[in-house]
Coordinates of C-alpha atoms and ligand atoms in Angstrom, one line a residue:
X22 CA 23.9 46.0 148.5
X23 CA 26.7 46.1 146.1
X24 CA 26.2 44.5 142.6
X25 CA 28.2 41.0 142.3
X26 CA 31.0 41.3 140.0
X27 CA 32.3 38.5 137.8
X28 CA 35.8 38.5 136.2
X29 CA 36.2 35.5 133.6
X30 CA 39.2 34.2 132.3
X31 CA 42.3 35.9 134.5
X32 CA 45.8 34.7 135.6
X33 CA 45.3 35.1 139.5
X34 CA 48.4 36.2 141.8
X35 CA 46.5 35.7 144.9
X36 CA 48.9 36.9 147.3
X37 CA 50.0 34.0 148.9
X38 CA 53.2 33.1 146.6
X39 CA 52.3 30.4 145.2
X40 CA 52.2 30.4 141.0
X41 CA 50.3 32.2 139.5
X42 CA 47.3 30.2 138.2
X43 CA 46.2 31.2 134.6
X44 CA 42.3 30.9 133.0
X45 CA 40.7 31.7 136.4
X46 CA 37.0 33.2 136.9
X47 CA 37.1 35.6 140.5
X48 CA 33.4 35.9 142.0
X49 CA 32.9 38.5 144.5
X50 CA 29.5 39.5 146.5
X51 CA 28.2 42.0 148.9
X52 CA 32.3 43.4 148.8
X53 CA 34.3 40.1 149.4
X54 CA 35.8 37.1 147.5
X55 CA 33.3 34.6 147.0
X56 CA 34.9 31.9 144.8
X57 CA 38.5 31.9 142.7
X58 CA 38.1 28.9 140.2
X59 CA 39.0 27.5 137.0
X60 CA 37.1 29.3 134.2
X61 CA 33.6 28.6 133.6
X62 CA 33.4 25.7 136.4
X63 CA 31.3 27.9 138.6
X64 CA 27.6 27.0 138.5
X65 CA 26.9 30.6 138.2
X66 CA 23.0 30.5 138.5
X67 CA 22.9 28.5 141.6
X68 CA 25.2 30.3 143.4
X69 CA 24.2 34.3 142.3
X70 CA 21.6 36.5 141.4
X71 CA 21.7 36.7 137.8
X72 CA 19.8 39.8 137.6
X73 CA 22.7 41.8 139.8
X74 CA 25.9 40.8 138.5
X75 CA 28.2 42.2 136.6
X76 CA 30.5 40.3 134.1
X77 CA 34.3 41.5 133.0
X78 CA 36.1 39.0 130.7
X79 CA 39.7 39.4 132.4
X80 CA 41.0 37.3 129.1
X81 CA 45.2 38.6 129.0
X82 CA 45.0 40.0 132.2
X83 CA 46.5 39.2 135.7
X84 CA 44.4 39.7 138.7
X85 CA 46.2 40.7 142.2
X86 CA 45.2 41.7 145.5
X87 CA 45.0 45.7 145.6
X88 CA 48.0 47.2 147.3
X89 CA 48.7 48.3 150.4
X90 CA 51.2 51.4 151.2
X91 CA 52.4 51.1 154.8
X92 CA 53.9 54.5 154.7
X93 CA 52.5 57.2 153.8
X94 CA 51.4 61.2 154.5
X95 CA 48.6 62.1 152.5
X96 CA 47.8 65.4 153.6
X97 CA 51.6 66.3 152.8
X98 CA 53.0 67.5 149.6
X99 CA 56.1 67.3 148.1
X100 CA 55.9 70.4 146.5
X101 CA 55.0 72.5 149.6
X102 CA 58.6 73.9 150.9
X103 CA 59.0 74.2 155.2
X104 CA 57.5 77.8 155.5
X105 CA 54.6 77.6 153.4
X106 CA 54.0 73.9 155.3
X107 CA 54.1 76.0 158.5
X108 CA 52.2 79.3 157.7
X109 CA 49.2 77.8 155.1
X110 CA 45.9 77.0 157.3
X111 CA 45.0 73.3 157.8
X112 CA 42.7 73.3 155.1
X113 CA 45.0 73.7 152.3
X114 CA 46.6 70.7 153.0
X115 CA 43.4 68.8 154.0
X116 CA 41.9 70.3 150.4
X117 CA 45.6 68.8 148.5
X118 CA 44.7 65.3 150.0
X119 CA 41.5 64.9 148.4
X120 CA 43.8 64.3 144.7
X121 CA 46.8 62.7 146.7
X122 CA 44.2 60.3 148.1
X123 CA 42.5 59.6 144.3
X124 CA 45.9 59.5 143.0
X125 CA 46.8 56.5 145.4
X126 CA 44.1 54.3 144.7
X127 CA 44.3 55.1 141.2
X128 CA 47.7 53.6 141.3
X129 CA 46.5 50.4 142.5
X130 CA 47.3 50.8 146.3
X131 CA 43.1 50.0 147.5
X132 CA 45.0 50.1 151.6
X133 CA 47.2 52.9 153.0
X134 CA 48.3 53.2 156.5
X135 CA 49.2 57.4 157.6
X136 CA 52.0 57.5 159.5
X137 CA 51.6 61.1 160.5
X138 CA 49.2 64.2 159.2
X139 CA 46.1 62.5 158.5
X140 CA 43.2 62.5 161.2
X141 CA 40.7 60.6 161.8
X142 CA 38.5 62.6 159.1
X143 CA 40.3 61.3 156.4
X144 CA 39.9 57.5 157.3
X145 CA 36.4 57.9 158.1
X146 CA 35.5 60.3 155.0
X147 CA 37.2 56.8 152.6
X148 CA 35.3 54.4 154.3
X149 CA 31.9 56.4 154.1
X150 CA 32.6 57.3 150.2
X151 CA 32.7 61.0 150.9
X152 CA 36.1 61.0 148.7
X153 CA 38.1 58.6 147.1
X154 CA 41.4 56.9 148.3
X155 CA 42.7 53.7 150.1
X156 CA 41.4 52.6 153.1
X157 CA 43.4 54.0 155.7
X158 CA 45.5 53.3 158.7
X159 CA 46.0 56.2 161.3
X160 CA 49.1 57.2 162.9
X161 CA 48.0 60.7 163.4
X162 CA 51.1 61.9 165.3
X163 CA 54.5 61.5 165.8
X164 CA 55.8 60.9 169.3
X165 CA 58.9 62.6 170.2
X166 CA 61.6 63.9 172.9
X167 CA 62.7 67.4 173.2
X168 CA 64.4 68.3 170.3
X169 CA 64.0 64.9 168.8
X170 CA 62.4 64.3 164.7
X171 CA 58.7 65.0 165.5
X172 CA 59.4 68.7 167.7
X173 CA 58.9 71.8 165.3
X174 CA 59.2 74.7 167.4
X175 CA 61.4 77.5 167.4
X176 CA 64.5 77.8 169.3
X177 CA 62.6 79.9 171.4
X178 CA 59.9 77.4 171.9
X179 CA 57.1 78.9 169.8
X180 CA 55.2 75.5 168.6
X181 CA 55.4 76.0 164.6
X182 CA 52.3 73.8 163.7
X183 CA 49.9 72.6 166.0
X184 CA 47.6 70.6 163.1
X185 CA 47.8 66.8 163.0
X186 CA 51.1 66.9 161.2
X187 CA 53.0 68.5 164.0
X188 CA 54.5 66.2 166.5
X189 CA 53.8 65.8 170.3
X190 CA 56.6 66.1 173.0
X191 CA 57.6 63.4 175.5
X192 CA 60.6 63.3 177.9
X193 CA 60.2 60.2 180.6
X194 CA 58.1 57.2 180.3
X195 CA 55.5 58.8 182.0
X196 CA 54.8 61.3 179.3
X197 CA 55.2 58.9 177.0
X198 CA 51.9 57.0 178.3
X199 CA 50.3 60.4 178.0
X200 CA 51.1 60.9 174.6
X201 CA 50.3 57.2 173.7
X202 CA 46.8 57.4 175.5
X203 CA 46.4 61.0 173.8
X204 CA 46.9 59.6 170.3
X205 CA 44.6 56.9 170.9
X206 CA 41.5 59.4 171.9
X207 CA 42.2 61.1 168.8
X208 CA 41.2 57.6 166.9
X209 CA 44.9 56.5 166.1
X210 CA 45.3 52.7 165.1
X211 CA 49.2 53.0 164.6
X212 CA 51.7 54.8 167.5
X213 CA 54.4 56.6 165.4
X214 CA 57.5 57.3 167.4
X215 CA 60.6 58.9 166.8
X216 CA 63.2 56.2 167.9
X217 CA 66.2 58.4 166.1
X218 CA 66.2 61.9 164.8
X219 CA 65.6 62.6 161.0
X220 CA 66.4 64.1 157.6
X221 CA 63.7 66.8 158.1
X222 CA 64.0 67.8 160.9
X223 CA 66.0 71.0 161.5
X224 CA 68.3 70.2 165.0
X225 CA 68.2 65.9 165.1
X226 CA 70.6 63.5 164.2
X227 CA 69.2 60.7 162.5
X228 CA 72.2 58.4 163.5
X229 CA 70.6 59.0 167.3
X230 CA 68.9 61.2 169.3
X231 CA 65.4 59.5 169.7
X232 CA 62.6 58.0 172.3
X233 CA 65.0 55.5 174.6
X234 CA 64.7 52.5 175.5
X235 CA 62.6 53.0 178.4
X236 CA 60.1 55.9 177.2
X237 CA 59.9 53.0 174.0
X238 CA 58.9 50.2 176.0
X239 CA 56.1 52.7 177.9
X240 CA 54.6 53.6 174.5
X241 CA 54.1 49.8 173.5
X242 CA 53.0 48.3 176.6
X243 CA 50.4 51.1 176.6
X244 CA 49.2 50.7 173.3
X245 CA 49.2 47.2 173.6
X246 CA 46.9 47.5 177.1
X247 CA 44.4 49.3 174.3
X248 CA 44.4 46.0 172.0
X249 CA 45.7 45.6 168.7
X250 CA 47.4 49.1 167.9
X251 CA 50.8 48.5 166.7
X252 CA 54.1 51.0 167.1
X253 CA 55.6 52.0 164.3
X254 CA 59.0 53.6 164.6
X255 CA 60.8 56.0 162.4
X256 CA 64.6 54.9 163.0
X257 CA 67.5 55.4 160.9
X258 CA 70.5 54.8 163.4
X259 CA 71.1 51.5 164.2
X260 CA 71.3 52.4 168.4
X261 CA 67.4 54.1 168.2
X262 CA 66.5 50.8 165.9
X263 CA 67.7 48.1 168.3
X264 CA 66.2 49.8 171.2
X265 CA 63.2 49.7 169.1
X266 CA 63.6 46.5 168.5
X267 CA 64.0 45.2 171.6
X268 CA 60.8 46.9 173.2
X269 CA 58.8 45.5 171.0
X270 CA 58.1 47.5 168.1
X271 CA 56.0 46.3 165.0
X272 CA 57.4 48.3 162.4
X273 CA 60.6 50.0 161.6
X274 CA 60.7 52.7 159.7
X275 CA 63.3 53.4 157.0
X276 CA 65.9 51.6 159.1
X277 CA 68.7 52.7 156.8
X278 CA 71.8 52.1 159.2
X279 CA 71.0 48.5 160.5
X280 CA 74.2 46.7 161.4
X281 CA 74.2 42.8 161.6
X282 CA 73.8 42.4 164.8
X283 CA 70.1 44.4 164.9
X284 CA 69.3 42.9 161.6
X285 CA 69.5 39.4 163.5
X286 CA 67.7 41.0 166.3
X287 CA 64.6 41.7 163.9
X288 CA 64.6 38.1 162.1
X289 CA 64.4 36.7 165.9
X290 CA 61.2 39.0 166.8
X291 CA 59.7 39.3 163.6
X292 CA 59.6 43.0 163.6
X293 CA 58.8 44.6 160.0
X294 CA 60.7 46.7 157.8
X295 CA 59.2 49.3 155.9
X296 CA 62.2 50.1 154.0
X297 CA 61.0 53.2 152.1
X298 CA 63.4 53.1 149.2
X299 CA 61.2 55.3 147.4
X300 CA 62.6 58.2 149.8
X301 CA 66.0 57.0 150.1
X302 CA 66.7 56.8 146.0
X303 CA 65.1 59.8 145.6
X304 CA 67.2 63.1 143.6
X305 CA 67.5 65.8 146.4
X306 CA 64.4 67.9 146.5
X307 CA 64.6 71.7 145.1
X308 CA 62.5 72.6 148.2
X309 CA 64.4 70.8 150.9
X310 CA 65.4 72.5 153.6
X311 CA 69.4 73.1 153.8
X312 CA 69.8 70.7 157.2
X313 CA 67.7 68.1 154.8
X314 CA 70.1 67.7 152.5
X315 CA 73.3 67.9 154.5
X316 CA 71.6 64.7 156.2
X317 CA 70.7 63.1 153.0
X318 CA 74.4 63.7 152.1
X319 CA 76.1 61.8 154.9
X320 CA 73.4 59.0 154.9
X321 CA 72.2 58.1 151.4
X322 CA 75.3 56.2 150.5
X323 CA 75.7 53.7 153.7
X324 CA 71.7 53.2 154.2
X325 CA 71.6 52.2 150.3
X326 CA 74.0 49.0 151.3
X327 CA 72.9 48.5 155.1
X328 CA 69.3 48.5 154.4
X329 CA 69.8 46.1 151.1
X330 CA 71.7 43.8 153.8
X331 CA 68.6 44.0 156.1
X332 CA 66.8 43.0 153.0
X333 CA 68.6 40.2 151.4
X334 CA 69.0 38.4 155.3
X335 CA 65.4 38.4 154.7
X336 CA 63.7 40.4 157.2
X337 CA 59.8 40.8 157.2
X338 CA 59.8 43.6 154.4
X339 CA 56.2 45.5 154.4
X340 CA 55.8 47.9 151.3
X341 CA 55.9 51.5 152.1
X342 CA 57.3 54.6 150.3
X343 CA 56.5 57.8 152.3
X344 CA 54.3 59.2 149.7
X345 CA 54.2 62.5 150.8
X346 CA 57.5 63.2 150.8
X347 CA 57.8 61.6 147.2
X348 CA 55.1 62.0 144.7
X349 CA 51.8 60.7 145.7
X350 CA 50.4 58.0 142.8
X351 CA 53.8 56.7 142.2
X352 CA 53.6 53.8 145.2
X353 CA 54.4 51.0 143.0
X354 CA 57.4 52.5 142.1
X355 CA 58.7 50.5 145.3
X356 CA 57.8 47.3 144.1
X357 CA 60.7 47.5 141.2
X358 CA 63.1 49.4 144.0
X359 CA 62.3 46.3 146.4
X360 CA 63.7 43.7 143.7
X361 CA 66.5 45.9 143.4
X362 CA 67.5 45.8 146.7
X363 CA 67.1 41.9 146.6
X364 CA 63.5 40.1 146.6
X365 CA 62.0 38.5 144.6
X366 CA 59.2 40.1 142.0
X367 CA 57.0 37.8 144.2
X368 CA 58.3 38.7 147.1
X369 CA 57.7 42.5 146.5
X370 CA 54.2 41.6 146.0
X371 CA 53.8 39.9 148.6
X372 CA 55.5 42.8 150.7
X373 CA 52.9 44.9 149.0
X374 CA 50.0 42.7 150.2
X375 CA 49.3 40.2 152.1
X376 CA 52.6 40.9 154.7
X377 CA 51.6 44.5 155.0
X378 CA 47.9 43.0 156.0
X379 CA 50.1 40.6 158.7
X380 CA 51.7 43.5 160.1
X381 CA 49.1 45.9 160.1
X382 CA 47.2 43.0 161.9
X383 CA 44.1 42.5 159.2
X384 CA 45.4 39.8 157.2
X385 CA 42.2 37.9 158.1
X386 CA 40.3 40.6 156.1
X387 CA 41.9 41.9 153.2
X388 CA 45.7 40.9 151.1
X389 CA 45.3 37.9 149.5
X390 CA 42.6 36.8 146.8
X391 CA 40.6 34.4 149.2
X392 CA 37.1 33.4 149.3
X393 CA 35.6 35.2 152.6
X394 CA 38.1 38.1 151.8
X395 CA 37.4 41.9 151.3
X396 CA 37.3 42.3 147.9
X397 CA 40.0 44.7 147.0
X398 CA 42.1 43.8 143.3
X399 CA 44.0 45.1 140.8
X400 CA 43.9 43.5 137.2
X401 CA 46.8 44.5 134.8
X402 CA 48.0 43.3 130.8
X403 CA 51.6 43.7 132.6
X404 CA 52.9 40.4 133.2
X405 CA 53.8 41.3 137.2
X406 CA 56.9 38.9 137.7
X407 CA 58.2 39.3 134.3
X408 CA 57.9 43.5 134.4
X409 CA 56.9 44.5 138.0
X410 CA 58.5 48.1 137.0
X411 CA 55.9 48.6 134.4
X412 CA 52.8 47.7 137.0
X413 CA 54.4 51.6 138.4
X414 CA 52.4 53.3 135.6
X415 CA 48.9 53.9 136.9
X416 CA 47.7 53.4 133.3
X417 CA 48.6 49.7 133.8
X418 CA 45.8 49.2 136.2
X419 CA 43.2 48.4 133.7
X420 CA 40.5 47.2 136.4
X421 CA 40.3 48.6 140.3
X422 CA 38.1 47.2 142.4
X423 CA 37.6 48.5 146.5
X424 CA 35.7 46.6 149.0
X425 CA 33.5 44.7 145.7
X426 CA 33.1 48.0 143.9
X427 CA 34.5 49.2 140.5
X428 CA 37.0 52.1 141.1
X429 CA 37.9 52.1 137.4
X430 CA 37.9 50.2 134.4
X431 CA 38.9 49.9 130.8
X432 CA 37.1 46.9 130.6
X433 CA 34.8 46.6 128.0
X434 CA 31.7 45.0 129.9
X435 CA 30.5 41.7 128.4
X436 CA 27.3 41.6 129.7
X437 CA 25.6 41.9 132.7
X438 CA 24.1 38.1 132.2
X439 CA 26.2 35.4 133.6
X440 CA 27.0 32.8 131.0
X441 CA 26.0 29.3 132.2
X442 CA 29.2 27.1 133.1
Ligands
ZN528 ZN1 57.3 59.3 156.9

């Protein structure tokens, strides 16, 4: 049984936009939120073991729920160009995760969902406290036509990577439900399709060229016959997104050429954007591949204003950065980027919480601070609405707490007594 933990005295942003409320005491138990009230009105003795709990005195700091990444490849590194990515054995990259994964939840993000590299090893391996990193979402694969963003083989064929990072080759509905069914026995909880091409992928356009319509709609009525498994679809032409759109897709990925029309289309379904403005404002990479940043070139400028209009009509944004290809441990980095492009501080943390819970279908269990909830939180000196940029620096996160348990901590502790309210 976990130790309780006690944190006196904290401004709480619980995650569910309303103000913040200063001189708060947080109780959690047995790894969830027990009570969130005013400071020292708990009657501490009655309601917890005195002789296990832990006491922090949060006095200055602001409390949030921990973070949650929607988009991210943890067993991919931006430093790794295209061959080595292609020739190194799987191990390497499994081996660079372990730090990736530390480096995450070291910058406040206690929730991650893979969209693509990661198997089920690496969720499982986090949730039995083999190694340290955010509780993870699975995409495992990328789904995707002949030619399309997820197919690495050679002109002639010869399949580059056959690891978890490599896609998987559809081209008619009826593969499509292969694939989908395939993904799932692997232990996927995501579907990752490509709806267009991409930026790094050598022959695809990412103004078209994806999954259509009707190979789309296959993929989520057949994940949807296997519960609540979501499809998340990389998409960058406006064409691949509203075909996404319209066969029912939860997320959209990137979605950096939106036009009005599909923008309307999303606030209508409710579909999420994961905007990853982390990738888009990025400086070209040293390693990227040549048809990279002849993409980059022709897209960068038009995605910056079309996806801030996405934004600013006020879509369902979900935090998500595609760590992986940008440094890992520098996820909050979106938050600032988000405001940029036209929320609100709040709203960016609220896209970094409890909406990415909502989309990812576990709001009931983690992303807000709520009694009954799994007890992930960041505590921080930054003032989060006044200076969300600063809460980038994983030296603000003075306190880390995963699932009830102390990640790390420049708390001094105050005792391990409760004081009597
Ligand atoms: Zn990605």
């Amino acid at each position: 049984m976990t130790p309780s933990l006690l944190l006196r005295n904290v401004t709480v942003i619980d995650g569910l936009g309303g103000a913040p409320r200063p001189a708060h005491d947080v109780l959690i138990t047995d790894g969830l939120f027990t009570s969130i009230s005013p400071t020292g009105s708990l009657p501490l003795p009655q309601v917890v073991n005195p002789d296990a709990l832990t006491v922090l005195d949060g006095t200055g700091h602001t409390a949030l729920p921990g973070f949650f990444d929607c988009h991210v490849h943890v067993s991919t590194s931006p430093a790794t160009d295209t061959l080595t990515s292609i020739t190194e054995p799987e191990s390497a990259k499994t081996l660079r995760a372990v730090p990736a994964l530390r480096a995450t939840l070291d910058a406040g993000v206690t929730s991650a969902r893979d969209l693509a590299g990661a198997d089920s090893g690496f969720r499982d391996a986090i949730a039995d406290g083999v190694i340290a990193g955010p509780a993870l979402q699975l995409a495992i694969r990328i789904l995707s036509v002949s030619g399309g963003h997820g197919d690495w083989r050679t002109v002639g064929g010869t399949p580059l990577d056959t690891g978890p990072g490599a896609g998987v080759v559809g081209d008619s509905p009826a593969d499509f439900v292969r694939l989908t069914r395939e993904v799932i026995r692997e232990g996927a909880d995501w579907i990752k399709v490509a709806a267009t091409g991409g930026m790094g992928s050598p022959r695809s356009n990412p103004e078209g060229g994806g999954l259509s319509e009707a190979e789309l709609r296959a993929v989520v009525e057949e994940a949807a016959r296997h519960g609540h498994i979501g499809v998340a679809a990389h998409s960058i032409g406006t064409a691949g997104i509203a075909a996404a759109v319209r066969a029912g897709v939860r997320s959209i990925e990137h979605g950096y050429l939106i036009d009005d029309a599909t923008i309307e289309l999303m606030g209508e379904q409710g579909t999420f954007l994961v905007p990853t403005l982390s990738t888009l404002t990025r400086p070209a990479s040293p390693t990227a591949a040549p048809w990279t940043v002849a993409k980059r070139r022709r897209t960068v400028q038009n995605a910056r204003e079309r996806v801030g209009a996405a934004i600013r009509a006020g879509v369902n944004v979900a935090l998500g950065t595609d760590a992986g290809i940008v440094e890992h441990g520098t996820n909050l980095r979106e938050l600032a980027l988000l405001v940029e492009f036209g929320l609100t501080p709040m709203q960016a943390i609220l896209a970094g919480t409890s909406s990415a819970a909502r989309m990812s279908g576990i709001l009931d269990e983690v992303g807000t601070i709520e009694p009954g909830k799994r007890a992930d939180l960041v505590a921080t000196l930054v003032d989060p609405l006044a200076q969300i940029a600063a809460l980038a620096d994983p030296g603000a996160m003075r306190l880390i707490v995963q699932s009830g348990r102390i990640h790390s901590s420049t708390f001094p502790l105050e005792s391990t007594e409760p004081q009597s309210a």
